[in-house]
Coordinates of C-alpha atoms and ligand atoms in Angstrom, one line a residue:
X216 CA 18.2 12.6 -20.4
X217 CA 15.1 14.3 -20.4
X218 CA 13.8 13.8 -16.8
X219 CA 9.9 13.8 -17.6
X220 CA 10.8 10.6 -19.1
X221 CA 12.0 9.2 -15.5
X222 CA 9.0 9.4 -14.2
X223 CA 6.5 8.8 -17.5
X224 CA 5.1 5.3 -16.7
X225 CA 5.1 4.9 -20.7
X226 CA 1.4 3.6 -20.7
X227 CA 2.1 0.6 -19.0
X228 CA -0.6 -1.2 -16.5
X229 CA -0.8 -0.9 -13.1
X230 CA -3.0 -2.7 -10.4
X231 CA -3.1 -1.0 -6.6
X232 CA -4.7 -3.2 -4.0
X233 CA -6.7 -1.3 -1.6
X234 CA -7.1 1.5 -3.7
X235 CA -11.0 2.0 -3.3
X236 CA -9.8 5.0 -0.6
X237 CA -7.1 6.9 1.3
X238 CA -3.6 5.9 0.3
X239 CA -4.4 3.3 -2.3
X240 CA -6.5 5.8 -4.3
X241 CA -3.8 8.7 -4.3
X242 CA -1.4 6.8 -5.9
X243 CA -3.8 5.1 -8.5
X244 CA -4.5 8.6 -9.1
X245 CA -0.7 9.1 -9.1
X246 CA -0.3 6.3 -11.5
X247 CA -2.8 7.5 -14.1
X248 CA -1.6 11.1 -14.0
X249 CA 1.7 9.4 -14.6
X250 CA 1.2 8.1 -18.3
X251 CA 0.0 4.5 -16.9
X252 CA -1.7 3.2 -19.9
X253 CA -4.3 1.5 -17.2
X254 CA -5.2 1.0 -14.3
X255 CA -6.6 -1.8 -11.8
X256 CA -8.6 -0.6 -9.2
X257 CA -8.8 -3.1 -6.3
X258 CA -10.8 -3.0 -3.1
X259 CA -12.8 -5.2 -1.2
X260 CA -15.8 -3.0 -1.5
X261 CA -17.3 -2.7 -5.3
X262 CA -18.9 0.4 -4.4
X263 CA -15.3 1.4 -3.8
X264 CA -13.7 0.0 -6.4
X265 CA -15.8 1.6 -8.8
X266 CA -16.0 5.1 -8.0
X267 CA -12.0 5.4 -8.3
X268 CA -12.1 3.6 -11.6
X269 CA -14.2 6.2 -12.7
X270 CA -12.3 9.2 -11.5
X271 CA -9.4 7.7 -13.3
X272 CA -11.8 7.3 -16.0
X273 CA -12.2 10.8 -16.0
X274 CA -8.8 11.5 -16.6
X275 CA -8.6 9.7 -19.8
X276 CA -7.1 6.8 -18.6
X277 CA -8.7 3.2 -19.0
X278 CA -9.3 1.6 -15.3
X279 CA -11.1 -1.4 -14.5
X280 CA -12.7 -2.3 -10.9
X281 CA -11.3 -5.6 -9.7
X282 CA -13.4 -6.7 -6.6
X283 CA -12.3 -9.0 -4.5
X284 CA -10.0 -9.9 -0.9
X285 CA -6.7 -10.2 -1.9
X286 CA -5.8 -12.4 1.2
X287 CA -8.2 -15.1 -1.3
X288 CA -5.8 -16.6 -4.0
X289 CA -8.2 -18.0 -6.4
X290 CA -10.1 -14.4 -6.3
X291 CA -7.0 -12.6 -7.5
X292 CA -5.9 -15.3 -9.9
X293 CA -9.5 -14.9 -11.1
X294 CA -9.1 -11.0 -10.7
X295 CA -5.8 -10.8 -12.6
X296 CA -6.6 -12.8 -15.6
X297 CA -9.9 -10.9 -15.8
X298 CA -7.6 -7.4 -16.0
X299 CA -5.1 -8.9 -18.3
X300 CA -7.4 -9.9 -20.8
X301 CA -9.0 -6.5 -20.4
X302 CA -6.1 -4.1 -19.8
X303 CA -3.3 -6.1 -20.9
X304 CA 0.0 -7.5 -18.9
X305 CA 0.3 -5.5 -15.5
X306 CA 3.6 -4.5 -15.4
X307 CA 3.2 -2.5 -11.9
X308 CA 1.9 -4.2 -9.1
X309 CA 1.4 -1.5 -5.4
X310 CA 0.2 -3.9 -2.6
X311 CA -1.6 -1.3 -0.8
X312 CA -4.8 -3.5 1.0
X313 CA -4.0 -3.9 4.7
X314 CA -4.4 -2.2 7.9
X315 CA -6.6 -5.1 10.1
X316 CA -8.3 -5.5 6.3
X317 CA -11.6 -5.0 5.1
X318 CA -12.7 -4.4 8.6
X319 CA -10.2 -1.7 9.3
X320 CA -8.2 -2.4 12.8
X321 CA -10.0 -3.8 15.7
X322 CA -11.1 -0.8 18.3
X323 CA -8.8 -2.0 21.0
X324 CA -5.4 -3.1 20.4
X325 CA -4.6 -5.0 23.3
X326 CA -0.7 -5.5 24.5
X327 CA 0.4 -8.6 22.9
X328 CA 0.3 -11.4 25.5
X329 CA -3.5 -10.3 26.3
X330 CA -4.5 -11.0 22.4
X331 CA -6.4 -13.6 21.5
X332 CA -4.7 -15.8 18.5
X333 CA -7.7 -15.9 16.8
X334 CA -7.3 -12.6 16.2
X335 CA -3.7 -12.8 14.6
X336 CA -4.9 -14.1 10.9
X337 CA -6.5 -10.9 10.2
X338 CA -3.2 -9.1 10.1
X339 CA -1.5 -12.1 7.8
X340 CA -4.4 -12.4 5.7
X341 CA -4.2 -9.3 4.0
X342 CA -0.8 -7.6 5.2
X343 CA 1.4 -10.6 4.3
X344 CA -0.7 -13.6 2.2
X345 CA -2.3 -10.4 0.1
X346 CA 1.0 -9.6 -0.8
X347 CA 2.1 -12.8 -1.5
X348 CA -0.7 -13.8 -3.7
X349 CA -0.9 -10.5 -6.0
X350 CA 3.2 -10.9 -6.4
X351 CA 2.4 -14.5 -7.2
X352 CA -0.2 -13.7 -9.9
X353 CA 1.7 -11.0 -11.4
X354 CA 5.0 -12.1 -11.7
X355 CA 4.7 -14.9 -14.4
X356 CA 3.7 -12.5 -17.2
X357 CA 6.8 -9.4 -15.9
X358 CA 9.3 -12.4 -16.2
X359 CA 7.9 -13.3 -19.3
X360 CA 8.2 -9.6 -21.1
X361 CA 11.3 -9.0 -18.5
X362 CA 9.9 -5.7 -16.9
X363 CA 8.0 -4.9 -13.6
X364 CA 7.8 -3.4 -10.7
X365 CA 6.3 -4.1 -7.3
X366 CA 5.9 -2.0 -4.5
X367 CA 4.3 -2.6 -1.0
X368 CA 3.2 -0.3 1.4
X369 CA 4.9 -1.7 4.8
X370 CA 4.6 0.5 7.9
X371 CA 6.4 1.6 10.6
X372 CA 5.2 -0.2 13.1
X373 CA 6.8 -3.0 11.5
X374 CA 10.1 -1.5 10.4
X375 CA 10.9 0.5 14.1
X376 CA 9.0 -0.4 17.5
X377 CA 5.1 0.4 18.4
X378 CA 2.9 -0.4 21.2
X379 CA 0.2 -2.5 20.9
X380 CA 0.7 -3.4 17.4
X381 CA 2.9 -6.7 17.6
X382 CA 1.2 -9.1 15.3
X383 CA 0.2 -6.4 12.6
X384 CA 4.1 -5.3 13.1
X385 CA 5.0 -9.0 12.5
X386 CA 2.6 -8.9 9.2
X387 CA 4.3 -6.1 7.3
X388 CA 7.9 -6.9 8.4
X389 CA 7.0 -10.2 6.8
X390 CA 5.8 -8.2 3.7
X391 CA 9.2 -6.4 3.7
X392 CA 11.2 -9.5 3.8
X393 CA 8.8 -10.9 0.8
X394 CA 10.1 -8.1 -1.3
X395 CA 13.6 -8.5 -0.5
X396 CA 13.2 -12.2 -1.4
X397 CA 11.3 -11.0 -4.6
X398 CA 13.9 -8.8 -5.8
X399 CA 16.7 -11.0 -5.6
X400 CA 14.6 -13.8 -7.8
X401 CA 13.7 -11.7 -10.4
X402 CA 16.6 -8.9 -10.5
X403 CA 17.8 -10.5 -13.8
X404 CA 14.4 -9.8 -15.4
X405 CA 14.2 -6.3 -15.1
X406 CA 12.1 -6.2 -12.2
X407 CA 12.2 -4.6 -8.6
X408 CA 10.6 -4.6 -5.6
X409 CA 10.4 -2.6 -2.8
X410 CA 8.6 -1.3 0.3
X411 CA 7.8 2.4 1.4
X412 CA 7.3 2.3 5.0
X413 CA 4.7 4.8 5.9
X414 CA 3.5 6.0 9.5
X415 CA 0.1 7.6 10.9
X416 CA -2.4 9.0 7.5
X417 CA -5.1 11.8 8.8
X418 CA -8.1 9.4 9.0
X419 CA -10.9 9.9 6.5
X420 CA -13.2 12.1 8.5
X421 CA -15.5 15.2 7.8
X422 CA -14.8 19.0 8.4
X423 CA -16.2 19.3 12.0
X424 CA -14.5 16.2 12.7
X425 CA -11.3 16.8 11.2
X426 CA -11.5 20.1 13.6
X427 CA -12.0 18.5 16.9
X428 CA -9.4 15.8 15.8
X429 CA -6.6 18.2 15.2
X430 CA -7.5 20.1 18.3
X431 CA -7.5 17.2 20.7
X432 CA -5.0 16.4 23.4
X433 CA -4.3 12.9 22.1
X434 CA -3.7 14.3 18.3
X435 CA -0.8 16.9 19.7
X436 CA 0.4 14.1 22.2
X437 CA 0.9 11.9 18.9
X438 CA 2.6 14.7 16.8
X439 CA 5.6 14.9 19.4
X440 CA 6.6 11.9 18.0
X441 CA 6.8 13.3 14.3
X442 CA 9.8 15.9 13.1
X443 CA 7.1 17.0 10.7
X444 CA 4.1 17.4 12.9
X445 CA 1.2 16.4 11.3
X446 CA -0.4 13.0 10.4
X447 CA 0.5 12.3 6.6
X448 CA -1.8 12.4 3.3
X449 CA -2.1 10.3 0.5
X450 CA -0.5 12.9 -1.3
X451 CA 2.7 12.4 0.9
X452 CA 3.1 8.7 -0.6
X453 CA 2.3 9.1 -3.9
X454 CA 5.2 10.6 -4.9
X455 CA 7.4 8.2 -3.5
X456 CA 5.2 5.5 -4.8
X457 CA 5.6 7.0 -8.3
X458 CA 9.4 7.3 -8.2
X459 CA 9.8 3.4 -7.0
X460 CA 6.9 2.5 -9.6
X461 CA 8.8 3.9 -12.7
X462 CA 12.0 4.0 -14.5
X463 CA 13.5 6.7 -12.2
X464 CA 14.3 3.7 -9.8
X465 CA 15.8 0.9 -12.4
X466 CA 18.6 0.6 -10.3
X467 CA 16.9 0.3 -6.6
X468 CA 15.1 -3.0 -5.4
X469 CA 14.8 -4.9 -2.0
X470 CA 14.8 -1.2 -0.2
X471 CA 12.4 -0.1 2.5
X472 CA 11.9 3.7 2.3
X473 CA 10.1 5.4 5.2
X474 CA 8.0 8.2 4.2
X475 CA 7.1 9.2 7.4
X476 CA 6.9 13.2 8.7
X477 CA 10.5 12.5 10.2
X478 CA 8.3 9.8 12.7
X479 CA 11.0 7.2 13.2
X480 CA 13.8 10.2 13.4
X481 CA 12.5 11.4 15.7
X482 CA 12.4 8.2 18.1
Ligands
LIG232 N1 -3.5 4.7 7.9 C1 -2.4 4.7 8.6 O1 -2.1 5.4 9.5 C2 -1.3 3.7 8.2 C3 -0.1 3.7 8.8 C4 0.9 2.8 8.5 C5 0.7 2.0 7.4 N2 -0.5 2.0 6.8 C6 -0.7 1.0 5.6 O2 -1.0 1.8 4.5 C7 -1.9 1.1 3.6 C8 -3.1 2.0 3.3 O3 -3.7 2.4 4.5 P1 -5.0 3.3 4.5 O4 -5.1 3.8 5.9 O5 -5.0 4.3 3.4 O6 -6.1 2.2 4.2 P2 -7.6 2.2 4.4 O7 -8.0 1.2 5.5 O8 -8.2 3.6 4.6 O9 -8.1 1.7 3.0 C9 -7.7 0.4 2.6 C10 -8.6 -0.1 1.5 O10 -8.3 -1.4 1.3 C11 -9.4 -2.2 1.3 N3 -9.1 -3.6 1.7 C12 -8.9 -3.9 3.0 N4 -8.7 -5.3 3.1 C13 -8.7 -5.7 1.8 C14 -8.6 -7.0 1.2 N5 -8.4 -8.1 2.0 N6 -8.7 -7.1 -0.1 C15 -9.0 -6.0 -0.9 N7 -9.1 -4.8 -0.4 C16 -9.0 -4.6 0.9 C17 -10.4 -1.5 2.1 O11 -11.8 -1.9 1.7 C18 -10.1 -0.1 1.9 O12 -10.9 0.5 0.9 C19 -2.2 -0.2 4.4 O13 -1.4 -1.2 3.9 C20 -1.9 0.1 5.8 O14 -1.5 -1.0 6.5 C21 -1.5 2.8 7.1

């Protein structure tokens, strides 16, 4: 077996939610270095959307922006048809949109009996019904040719215990139990469906304040809890992503695989 092959996506198409910036867009740009045959750039934001479509462009790889909230069925029905059509059958689905969503998480994360409720659909919208709705659209068509794979990007905070974080916890442990629900319906058609678990990225900031952030008292506080002590990059998930997104994984579905500096070791 030549192991290149593993790992060669074999020009098949592959949508990532969320993938307009930080982990989303490493592993589109995973994907497309990969041999993906296309590529779906979602994101909220157009001007997002766009600009990694054209990087992957740029690689020689066909992409196509797909604007829209994924927590909105009839947007990514719409969305998905529209790619299909373009790109042809996606055969790799990464739920990657979340966080508190387009919005990003609220400043203060209050402890959980001081939230207010209205506040809790943020977290479902886009960590659990996103999910839900871009399996949903994309499954029909990877029964039909009996080949896919989905992956979601869960977190931590919803696979060990966190602070402050109880209904965004609840939001991607429900995501987690989607996929293990997933994989057991549609083992028999050749597709799998998985989570990686991932724990705190280095937030997109510039030089100067990248600098101060690594050199503050809260940063080093943070990093105790982390074997590896350092926040993660999108560079850390992509491989991971690519392994569960392609042939090298045939046999693994319904997993959970924290990819996490050693964070949840380390508890
Ligand atoms: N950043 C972290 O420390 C961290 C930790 C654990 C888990 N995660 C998870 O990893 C994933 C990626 O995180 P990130 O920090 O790279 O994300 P990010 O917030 O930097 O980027 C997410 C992208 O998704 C888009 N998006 C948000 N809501 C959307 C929606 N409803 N529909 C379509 N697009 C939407 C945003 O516009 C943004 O461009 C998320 O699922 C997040 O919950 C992140």
């Amino acid at each position: 077996m030549n192991s290149a092959d593993l790992f060669n996506l074999k020009g098949r198409v592959a949508m990532v939610t969320g993938a307009g910036q930080g982990v989303g867009r490493g592993i589109a740009l995973a994907l497309a270095g990969s041999g993906a045959g296309g590529v779906v750039v979602n994101d909220f934001y157009a001007d997002r959307a766009e600009a990694v479509a054209e990087e992957i462009r740029a690689l020689g790889v066909r992409a196509m922006p797909m604007v829209g909230d994924v927590g909105d069925l009839e947007q990514v029905r719409a969305g998905v048809a529209a790619a299909t059509a373009e790109l042809g059958t996606i055969s790799i689905l990464v739920n990657n949109a979340g966080n508190g969503g387009p919005d990003g998480f609220p400043r203060e994360m209050p402890l959980f009996w001081e939230t207010d409720p209205a506040e809790w659909s943020r977290f479902f919208h886009v960590n659990t019904f996103g999910v839900m709705n871009c399996s949903h659209a994309v499954l029909p068509a990877m029964v039909e040719q009996r080949y896919g794979r989905i992956l979601t990007i869960v977190s931590d905070a919803g696979r060990t215990i966190e602070g402050r974080q109880a209904a965004y916890a609840a939001a991607k442990a429900a995501a987690a139990g989607l996929m293990r629900g997933i994989a057991a319906d549609t083992a028999r058609f050749g597709i799998t469906a998985n989570s990686i678990a991932i724990s705190s990225m280095r937030p997109p900031m510039n030089p100067e304040q990248l600098e101060a952030y690594l050199a503050s008292d809260r940063y080093k506080a943070q990093m105790t809890h982390y074997t590896i002590r350092r926040t993660g990059l999108p560079e850390d998930i992509a491989g991971t992503a690519l392994l569960l997104c392609s042939d090298a994984s045939s046999w693994t579905t319904g997993q959970v695989y924290p990819v996490d500096g050693g964070y949840s070791s380390a508890l």
